[in-house]
Coordinates of C-alpha atoms (C1' of nucleotides) in Angstrom, one line a residue:
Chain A
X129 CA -5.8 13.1 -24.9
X130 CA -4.8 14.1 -21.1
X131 CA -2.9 12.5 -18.8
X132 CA -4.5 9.7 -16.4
X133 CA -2.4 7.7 -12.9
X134 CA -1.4 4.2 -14.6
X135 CA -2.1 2.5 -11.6
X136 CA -1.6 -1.1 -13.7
X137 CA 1.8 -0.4 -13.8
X138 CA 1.9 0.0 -10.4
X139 CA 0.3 -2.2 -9.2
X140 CA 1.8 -4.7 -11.7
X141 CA 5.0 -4.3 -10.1
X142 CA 3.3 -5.2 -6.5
X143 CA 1.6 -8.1 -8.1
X144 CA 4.5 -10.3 -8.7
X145 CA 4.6 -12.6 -5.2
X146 CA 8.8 -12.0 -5.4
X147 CA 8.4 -8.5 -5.3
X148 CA 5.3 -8.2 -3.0
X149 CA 7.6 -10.6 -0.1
X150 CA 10.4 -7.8 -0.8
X151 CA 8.1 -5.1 -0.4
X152 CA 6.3 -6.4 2.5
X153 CA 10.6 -7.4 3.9
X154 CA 11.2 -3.4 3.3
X155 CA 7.4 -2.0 5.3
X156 CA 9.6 -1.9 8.5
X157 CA 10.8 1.4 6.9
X158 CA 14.3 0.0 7.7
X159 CA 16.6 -0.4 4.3
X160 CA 18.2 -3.7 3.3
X161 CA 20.4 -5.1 1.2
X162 CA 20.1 -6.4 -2.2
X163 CA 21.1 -10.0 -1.0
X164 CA 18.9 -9.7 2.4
X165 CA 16.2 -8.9 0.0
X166 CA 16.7 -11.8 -2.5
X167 CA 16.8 -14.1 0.9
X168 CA 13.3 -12.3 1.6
X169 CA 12.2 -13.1 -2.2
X170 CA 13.0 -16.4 -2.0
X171 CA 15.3 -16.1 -5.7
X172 CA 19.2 -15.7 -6.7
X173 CA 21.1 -12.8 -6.6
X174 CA 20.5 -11.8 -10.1
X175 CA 16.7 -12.6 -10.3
X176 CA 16.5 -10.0 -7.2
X177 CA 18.5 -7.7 -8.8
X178 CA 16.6 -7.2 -11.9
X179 CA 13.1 -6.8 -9.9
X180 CA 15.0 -4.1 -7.4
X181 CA 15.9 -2.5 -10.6
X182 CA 12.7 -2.3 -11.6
X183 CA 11.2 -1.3 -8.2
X184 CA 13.5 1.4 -8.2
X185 CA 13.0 2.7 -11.6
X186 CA 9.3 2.9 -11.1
X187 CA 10.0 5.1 -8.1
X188 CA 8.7 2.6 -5.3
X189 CA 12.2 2.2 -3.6
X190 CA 14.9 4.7 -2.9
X191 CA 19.0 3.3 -3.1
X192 CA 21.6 4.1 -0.8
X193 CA 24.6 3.2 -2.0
X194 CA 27.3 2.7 0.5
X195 CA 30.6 1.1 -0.1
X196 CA 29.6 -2.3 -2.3
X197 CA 26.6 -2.4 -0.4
X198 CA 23.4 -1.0 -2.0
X199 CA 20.6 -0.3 0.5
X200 CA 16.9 -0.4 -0.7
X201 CA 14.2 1.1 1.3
X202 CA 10.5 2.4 0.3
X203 CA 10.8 5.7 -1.6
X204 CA 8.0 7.8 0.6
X205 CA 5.4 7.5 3.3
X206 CA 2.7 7.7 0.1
X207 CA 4.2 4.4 -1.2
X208 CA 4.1 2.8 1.9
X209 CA 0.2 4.0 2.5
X210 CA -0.2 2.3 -0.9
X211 CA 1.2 -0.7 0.5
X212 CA -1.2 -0.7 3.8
X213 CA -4.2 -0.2 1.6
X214 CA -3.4 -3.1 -0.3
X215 CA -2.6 -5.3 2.6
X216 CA -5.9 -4.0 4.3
X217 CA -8.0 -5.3 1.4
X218 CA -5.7 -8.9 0.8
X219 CA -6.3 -12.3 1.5
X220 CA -4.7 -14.0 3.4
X221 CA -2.4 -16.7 2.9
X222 CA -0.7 -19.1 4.7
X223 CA 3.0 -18.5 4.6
X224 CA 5.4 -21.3 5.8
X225 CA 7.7 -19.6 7.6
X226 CA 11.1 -19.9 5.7
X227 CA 13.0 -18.7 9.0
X228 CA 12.4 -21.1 12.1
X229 CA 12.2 -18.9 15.4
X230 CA 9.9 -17.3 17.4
X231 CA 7.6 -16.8 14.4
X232 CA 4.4 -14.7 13.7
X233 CA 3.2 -14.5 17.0
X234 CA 5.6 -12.3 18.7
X235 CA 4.6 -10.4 15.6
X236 CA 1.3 -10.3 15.9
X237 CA 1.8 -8.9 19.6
X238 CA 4.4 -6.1 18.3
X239 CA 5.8 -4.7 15.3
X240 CA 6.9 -1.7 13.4
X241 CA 4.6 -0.6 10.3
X242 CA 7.1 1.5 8.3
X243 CA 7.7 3.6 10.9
X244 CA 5.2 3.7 13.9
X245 CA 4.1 0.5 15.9
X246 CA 1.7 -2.0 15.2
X247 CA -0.1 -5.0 16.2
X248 CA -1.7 -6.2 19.9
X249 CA 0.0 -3.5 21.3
X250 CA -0.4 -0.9 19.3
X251 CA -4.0 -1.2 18.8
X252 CA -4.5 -1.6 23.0
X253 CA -2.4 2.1 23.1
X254 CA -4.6 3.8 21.2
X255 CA -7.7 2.3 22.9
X256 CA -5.8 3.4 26.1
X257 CA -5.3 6.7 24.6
X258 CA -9.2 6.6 23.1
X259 CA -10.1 5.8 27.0
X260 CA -8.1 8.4 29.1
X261 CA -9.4 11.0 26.3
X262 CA -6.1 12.0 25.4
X263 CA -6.9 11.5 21.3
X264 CA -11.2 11.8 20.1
X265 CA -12.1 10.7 16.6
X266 CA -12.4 7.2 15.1
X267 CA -10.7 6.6 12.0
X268 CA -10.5 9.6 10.1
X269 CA -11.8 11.9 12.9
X270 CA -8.6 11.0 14.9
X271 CA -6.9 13.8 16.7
X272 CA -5.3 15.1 20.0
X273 CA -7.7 16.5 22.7
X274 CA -6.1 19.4 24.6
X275 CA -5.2 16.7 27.6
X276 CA -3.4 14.9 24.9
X277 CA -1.4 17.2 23.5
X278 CA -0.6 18.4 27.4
X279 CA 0.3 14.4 27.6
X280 CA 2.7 14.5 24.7
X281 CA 4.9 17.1 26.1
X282 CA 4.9 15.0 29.5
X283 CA 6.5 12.6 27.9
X284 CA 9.0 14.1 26.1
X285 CA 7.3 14.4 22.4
X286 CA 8.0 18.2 21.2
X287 CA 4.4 19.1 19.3
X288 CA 5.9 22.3 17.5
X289 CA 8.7 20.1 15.9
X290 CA 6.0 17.4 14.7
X291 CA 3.9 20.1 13.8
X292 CA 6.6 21.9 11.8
X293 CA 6.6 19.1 9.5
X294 CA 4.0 18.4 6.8
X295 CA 3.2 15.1 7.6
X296 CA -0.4 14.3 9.8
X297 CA 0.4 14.0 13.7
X298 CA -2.4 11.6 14.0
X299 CA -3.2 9.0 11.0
X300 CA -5.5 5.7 11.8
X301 CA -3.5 2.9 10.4
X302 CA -5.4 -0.3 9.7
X303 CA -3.7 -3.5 11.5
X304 CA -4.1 -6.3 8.6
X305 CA -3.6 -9.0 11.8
X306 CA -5.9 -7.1 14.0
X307 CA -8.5 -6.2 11.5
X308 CA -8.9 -2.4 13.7
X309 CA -7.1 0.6 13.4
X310 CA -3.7 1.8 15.2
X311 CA -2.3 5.1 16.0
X312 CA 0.1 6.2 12.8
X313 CA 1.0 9.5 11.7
X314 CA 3.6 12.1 12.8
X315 CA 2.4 10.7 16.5
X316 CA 2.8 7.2 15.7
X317 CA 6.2 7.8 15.3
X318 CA 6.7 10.1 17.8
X319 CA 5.9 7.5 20.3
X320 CA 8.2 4.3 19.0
X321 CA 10.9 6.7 19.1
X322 CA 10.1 8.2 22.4
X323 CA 9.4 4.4 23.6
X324 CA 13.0 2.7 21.9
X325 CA 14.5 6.4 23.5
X326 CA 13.3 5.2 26.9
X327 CA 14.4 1.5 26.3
X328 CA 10.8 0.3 27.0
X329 CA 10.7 -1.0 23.1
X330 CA 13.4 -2.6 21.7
X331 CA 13.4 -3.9 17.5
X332 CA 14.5 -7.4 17.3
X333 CA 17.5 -7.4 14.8
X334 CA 16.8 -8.4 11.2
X335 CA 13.0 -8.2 11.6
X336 CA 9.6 -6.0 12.2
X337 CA 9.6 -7.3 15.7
X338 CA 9.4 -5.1 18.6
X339 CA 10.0 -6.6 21.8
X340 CA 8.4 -4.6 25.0
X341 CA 10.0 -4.8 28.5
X342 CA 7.3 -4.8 31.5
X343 CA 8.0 -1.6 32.0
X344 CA 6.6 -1.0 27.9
X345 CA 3.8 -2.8 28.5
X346 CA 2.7 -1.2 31.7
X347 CA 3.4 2.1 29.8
X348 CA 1.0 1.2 27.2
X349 CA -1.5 0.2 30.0
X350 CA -0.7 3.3 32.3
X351 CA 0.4 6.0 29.4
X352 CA 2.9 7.3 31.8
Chain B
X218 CA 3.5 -21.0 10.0
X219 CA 1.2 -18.0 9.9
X220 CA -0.8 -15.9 7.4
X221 CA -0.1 -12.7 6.0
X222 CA -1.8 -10.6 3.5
X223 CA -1.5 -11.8 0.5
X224 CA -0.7 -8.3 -1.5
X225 CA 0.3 -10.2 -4.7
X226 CA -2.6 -11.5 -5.6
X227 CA -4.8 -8.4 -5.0
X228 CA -2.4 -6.2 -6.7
X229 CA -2.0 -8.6 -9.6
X230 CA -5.7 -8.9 -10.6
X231 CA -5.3 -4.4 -10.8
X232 CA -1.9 -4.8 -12.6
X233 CA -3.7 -5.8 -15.9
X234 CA -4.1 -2.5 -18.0
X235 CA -7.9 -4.1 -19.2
X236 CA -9.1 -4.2 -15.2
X237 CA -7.0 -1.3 -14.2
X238 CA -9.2 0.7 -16.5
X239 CA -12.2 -1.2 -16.0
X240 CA -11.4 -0.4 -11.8
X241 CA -11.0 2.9 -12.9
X242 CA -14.7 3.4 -14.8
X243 CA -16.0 1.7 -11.8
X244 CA -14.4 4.5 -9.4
X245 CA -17.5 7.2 -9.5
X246 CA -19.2 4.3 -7.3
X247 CA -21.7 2.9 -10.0
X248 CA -22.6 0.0 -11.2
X249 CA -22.0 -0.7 -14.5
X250 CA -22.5 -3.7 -17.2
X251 CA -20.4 -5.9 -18.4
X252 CA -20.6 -4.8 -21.7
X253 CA -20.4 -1.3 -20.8
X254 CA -17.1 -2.4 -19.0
X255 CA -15.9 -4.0 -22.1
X256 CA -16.0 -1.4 -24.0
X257 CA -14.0 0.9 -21.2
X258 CA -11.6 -2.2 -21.3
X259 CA -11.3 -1.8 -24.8
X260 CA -11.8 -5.5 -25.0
X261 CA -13.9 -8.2 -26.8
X262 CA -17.2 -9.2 -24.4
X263 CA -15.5 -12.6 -23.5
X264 CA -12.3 -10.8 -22.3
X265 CA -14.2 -9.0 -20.3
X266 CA -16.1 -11.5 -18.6
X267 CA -13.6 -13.5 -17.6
X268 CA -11.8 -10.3 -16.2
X269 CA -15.0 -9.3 -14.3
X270 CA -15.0 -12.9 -12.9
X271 CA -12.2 -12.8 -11.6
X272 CA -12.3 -8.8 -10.1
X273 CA -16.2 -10.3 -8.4
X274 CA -14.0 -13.9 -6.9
X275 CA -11.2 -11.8 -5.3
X276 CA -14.2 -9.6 -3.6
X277 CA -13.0 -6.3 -5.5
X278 CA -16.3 -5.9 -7.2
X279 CA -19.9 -6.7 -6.3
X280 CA -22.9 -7.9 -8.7
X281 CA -26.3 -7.3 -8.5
X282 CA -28.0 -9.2 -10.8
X283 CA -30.8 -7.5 -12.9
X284 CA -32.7 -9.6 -15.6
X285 CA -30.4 -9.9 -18.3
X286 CA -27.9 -7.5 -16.9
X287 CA -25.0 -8.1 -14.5
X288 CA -24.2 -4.7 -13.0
X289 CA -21.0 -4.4 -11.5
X290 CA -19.2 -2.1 -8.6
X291 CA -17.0 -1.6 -6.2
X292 CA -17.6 -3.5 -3.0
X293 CA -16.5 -1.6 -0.4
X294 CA -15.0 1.7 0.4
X295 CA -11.9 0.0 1.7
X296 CA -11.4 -1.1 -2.0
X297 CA -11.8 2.6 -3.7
X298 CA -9.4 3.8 -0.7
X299 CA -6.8 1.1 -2.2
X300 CA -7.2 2.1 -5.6
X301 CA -6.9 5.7 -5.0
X302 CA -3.8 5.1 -2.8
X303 CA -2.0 3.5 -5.9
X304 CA -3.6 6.5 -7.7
X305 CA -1.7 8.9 -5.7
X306 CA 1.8 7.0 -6.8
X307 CA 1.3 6.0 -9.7
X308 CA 3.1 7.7 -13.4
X309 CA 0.9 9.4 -15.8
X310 CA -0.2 7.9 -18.7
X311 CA -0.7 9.8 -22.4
X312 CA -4.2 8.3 -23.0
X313 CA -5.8 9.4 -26.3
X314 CA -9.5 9.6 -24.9
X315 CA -11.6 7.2 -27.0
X316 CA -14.5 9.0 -26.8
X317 CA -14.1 12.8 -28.0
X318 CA -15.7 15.6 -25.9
X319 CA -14.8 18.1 -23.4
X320 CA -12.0 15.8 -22.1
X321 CA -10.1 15.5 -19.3
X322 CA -10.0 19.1 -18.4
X323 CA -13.9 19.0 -16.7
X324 CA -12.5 16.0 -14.9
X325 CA -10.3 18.0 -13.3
X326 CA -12.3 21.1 -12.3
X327 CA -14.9 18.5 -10.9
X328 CA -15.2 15.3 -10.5
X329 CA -16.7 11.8 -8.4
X330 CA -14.3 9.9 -6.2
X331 CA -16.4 6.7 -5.1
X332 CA -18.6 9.0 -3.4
X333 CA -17.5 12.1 -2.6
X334 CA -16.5 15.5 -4.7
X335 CA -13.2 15.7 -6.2
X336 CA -11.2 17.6 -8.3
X337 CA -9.9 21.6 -8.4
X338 CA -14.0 21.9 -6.9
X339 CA -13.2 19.5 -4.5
X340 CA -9.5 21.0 -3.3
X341 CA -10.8 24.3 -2.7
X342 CA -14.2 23.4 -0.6
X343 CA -11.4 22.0 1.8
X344 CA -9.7 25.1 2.1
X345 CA -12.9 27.1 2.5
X346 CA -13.7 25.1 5.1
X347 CA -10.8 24.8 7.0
X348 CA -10.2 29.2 6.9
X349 CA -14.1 29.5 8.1
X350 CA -12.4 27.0 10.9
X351 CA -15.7 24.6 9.9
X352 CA -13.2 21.9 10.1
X353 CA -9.6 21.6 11.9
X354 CA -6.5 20.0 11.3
X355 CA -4.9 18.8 8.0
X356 CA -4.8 15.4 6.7
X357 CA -5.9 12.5 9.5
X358 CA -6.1 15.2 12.0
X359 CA -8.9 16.7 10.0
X360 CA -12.1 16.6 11.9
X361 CA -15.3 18.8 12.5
X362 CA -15.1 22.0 14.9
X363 CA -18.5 23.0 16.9
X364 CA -18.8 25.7 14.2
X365 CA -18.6 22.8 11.6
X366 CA -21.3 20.8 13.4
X367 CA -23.5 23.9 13.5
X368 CA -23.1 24.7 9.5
X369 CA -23.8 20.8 8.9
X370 CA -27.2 21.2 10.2
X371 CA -27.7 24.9 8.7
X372 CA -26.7 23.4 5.5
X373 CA -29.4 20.1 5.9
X374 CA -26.6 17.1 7.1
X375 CA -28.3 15.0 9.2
X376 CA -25.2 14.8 11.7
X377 CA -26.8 12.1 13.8
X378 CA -27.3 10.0 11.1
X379 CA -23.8 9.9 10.1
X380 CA -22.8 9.5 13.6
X381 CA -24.6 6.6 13.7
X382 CA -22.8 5.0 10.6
X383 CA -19.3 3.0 11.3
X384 CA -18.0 5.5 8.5
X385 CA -15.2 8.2 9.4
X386 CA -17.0 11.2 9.3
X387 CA -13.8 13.5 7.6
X388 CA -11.3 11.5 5.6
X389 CA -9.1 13.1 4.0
X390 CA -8.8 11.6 0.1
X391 CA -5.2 12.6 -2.4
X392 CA -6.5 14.0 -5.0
X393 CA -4.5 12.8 -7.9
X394 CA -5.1 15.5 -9.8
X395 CA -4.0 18.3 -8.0
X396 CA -1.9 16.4 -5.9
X397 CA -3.4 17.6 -2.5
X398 CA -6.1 16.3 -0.6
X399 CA -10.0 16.8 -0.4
X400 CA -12.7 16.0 1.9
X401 CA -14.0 12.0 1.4
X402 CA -15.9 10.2 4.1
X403 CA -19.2 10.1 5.4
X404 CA -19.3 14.3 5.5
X405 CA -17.7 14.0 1.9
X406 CA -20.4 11.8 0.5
X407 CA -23.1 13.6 2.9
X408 CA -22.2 16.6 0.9
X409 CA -22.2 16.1 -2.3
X410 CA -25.6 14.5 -2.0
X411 CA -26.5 18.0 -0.9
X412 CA -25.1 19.8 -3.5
X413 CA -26.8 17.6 -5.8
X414 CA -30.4 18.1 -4.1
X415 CA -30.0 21.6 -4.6
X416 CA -29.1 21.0 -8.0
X417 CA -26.2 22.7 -7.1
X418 CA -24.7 20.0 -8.7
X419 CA -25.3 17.2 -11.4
X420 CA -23.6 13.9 -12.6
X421 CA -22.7 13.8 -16.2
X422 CA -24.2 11.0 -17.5
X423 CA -21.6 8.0 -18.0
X424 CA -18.7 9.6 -16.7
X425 CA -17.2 10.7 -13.6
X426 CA -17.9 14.4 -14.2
X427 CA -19.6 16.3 -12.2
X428 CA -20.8 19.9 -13.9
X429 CA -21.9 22.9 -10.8
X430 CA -24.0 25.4 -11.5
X431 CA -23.1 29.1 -10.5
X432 CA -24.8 28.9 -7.5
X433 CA -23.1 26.0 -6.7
X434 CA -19.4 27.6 -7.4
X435 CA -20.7 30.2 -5.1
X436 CA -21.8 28.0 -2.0
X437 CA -18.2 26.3 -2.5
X438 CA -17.0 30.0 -2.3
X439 CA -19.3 31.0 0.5
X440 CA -20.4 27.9 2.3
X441 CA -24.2 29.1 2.7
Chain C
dT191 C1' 48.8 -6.6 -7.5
dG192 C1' 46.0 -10.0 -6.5
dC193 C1' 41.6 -12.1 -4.4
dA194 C1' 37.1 -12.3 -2.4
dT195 C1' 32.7 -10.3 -1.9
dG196 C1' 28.5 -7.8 -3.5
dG197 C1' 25.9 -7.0 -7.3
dT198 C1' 24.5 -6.7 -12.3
dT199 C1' 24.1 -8.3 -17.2
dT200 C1' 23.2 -11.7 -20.7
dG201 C1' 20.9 -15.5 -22.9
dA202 C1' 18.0 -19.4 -22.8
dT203 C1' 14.0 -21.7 -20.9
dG204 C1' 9.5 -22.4 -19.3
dG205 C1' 5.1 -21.3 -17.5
dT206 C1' 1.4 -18.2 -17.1
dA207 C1' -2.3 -15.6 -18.6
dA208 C1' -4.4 -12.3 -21.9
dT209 C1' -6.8 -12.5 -26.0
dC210 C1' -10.3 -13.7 -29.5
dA211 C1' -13.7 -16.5 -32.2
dA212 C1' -17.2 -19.5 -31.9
dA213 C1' -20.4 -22.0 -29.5
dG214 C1' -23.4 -22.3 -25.4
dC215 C1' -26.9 -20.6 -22.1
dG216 C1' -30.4 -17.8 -19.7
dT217 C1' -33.6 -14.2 -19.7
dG218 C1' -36.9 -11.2 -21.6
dA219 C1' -39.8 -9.7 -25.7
dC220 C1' -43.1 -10.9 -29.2
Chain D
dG57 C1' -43.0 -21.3 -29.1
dT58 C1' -39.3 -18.6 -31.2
dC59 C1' -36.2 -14.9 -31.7
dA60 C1' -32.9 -11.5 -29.9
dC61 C1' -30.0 -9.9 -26.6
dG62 C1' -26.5 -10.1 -22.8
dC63 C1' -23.2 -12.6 -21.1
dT64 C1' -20.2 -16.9 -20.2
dT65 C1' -17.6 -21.0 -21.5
dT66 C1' -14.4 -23.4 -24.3
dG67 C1' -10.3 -24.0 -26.9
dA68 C1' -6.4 -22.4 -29.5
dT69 C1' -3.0 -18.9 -30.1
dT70 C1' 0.4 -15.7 -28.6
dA71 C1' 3.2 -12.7 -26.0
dC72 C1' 5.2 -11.6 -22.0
dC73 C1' 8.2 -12.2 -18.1
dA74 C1' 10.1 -14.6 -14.0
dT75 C1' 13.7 -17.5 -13.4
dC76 C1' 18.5 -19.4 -13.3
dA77 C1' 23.4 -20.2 -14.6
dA78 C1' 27.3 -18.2 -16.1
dA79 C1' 29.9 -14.5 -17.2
dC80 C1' 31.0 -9.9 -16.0
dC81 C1' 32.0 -5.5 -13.2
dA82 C1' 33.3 -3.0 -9.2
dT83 C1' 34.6 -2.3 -4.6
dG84 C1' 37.3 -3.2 -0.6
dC85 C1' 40.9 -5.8 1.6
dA86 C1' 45.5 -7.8 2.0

DNA sequence: TGCATGGTTTGATGGTAATCAAAGCGTGAC
DNA sequence: GTCACGCTTTGATTACCATCAAACCATGCA
């Protein structure tokens, strides 16, 4: 007679393959518009719109409405963890790329996962990090050694302000194209920003992609 | 040209109320039967075997054959740690409980998550810990302090042991009952087998509950 | 005041999949 | 061997929902 989580509803909405390509579109954290998002669906405007509609009702996506635009984005960091542990435990599946371009590779090497990096790179930083001792833990254990949080401020990251908030500095994020775990968190995000700040990352318009200039990669190699 | 994780797919098999719940039943980590899952479904055998097929192909589930019985579980932890994250978002559901008893409200106070404690029990063991400064951090910052190590061993946790697993030692695990996290991982597990050698603590049979003796309520209080 | 653009609503269509009963198939018990 | 039990397969039925085109609404621009 209580009340239990209805995760089939949930999870119902993720399980259509229209909405799953949206959700997947909106994982950059970045928000898009309702026709950018029925490009990512592959469907018409008005198929789009009634499955936004529905993602928003069920409290998976936030809207930002400015002028006639209407922005979509994911509602909260918890929805987009959702999202991760689904993608962690998915097949895979080949996916003909609808846009010709540089394609997955460049993703593979770099990308933003909702809000923090990902792939090649960012699972060689938080080896780097792992190596220099400047974070101890695997997985779950995953936090800043003294040197590290000594490092952060070098760097320009301000620890009280990211400890301030609620949100974990350090959260192991689990790289579905590199199959191992990369630095997320309050940190995680700390860094991009510090690294797009210092022009040694830059996001590739209209996509997850994060290009690194040399001196980014050395960075990553060097951590300073 | 690439692959991607296929979310769809996964999240479609959990978007069906009949293997959402049967997921669910399956979440205090044991194996059960097929028809024991049918009747949690709330489903004809049939149904349910053709559900359970399906959960075992996709790699959700595991069977272990056992003369006449097929017993069915989770497969990995990576699984439970997806279903609990749509847990955490998903809407609350009026369900009239189909089988009469002390309901729901046990659930809360205590409970099994895969393998771990859960619950109101579970909440406040965390919080013990973490103002005895046994463990530090919040969330993925949470880890072990030397003081933690030390009580491990005092307490009979074979540290070593878990050290040698691949498993994250402190993970942190949204409870979604109470809507703020508890201690999973390898400790998480490592403890509530304690508790339940002492008989501190014991499974109620068929269900997720988890009943603690007054001694038990006290070591959660007092940690020895 | 128009007109174009961005987005939603409506209604009709089709495909998918959840469901059950009944029959089939192993395994274990007698 | 034969019976019972646990579970699966088959086949038919049904309900849902993703989809699109066309009409509609609203915002901004000229």
């Amino acid at each position: 007679m209580h009340d239990v989580p209805d995760i089939a509803s949930v999870a119902r909405l993720m399980g259509d393959p229209t909405r799953a390509r949206m959700l997947t579109a909106l994982m950059d954290g970045r928000a898009l518009t309702a026709t950018e998002l029925s490009l990512q669906g592959g469907v018409t405007p008005s198929t789009a719109s009634s499955h936004l509609a529905r993602l928003a009702a069920a409290g998976l996506t936030e809207i930002v409405q400015q002028g006639r635009h209407r922005y979509f984005r994911i509602a909260s960091p918890e929805v987009a963890a959702a999202i991760e542990g689904l993608m962690s435990i998915a097949p895979r599946k080949e996916l003909r790329t609808i846009i010709p371009g540089p394609g997955t590779d460049a993703l593979r090497r770099a990308r933003v996962c909702y809000d923090h990096l990902a792939g090649e790179v960012a699972v060689r930083l938080l080896e780097r990090l792992r190596e220099k001792k400047l974070v101890s833990g695997v997985d779950e254990t995953l936090a800043l050694t003294v040197n590290g949080e000594a490092w952060c401020e070098r760097i320009g990251i301000d620890l009280v302000a990211l400890n301030a908030r609620r949100r974990r500095i350090c959260r192991p994020c689990l790289d579905w194209s590199e199959r191992r775990t990369h630095l997320g968190g309050a940190l995680g995000a700390a860094i991009l920003d510090r690294l797009m700040a210092l022009r040694y990352a830059r996001r590739v318009r209209a996509s997850r992609m994060v290009v690194l200039s040399a001196r980014g990669e050395a960075f990553v190699e060097r951590l300073g």
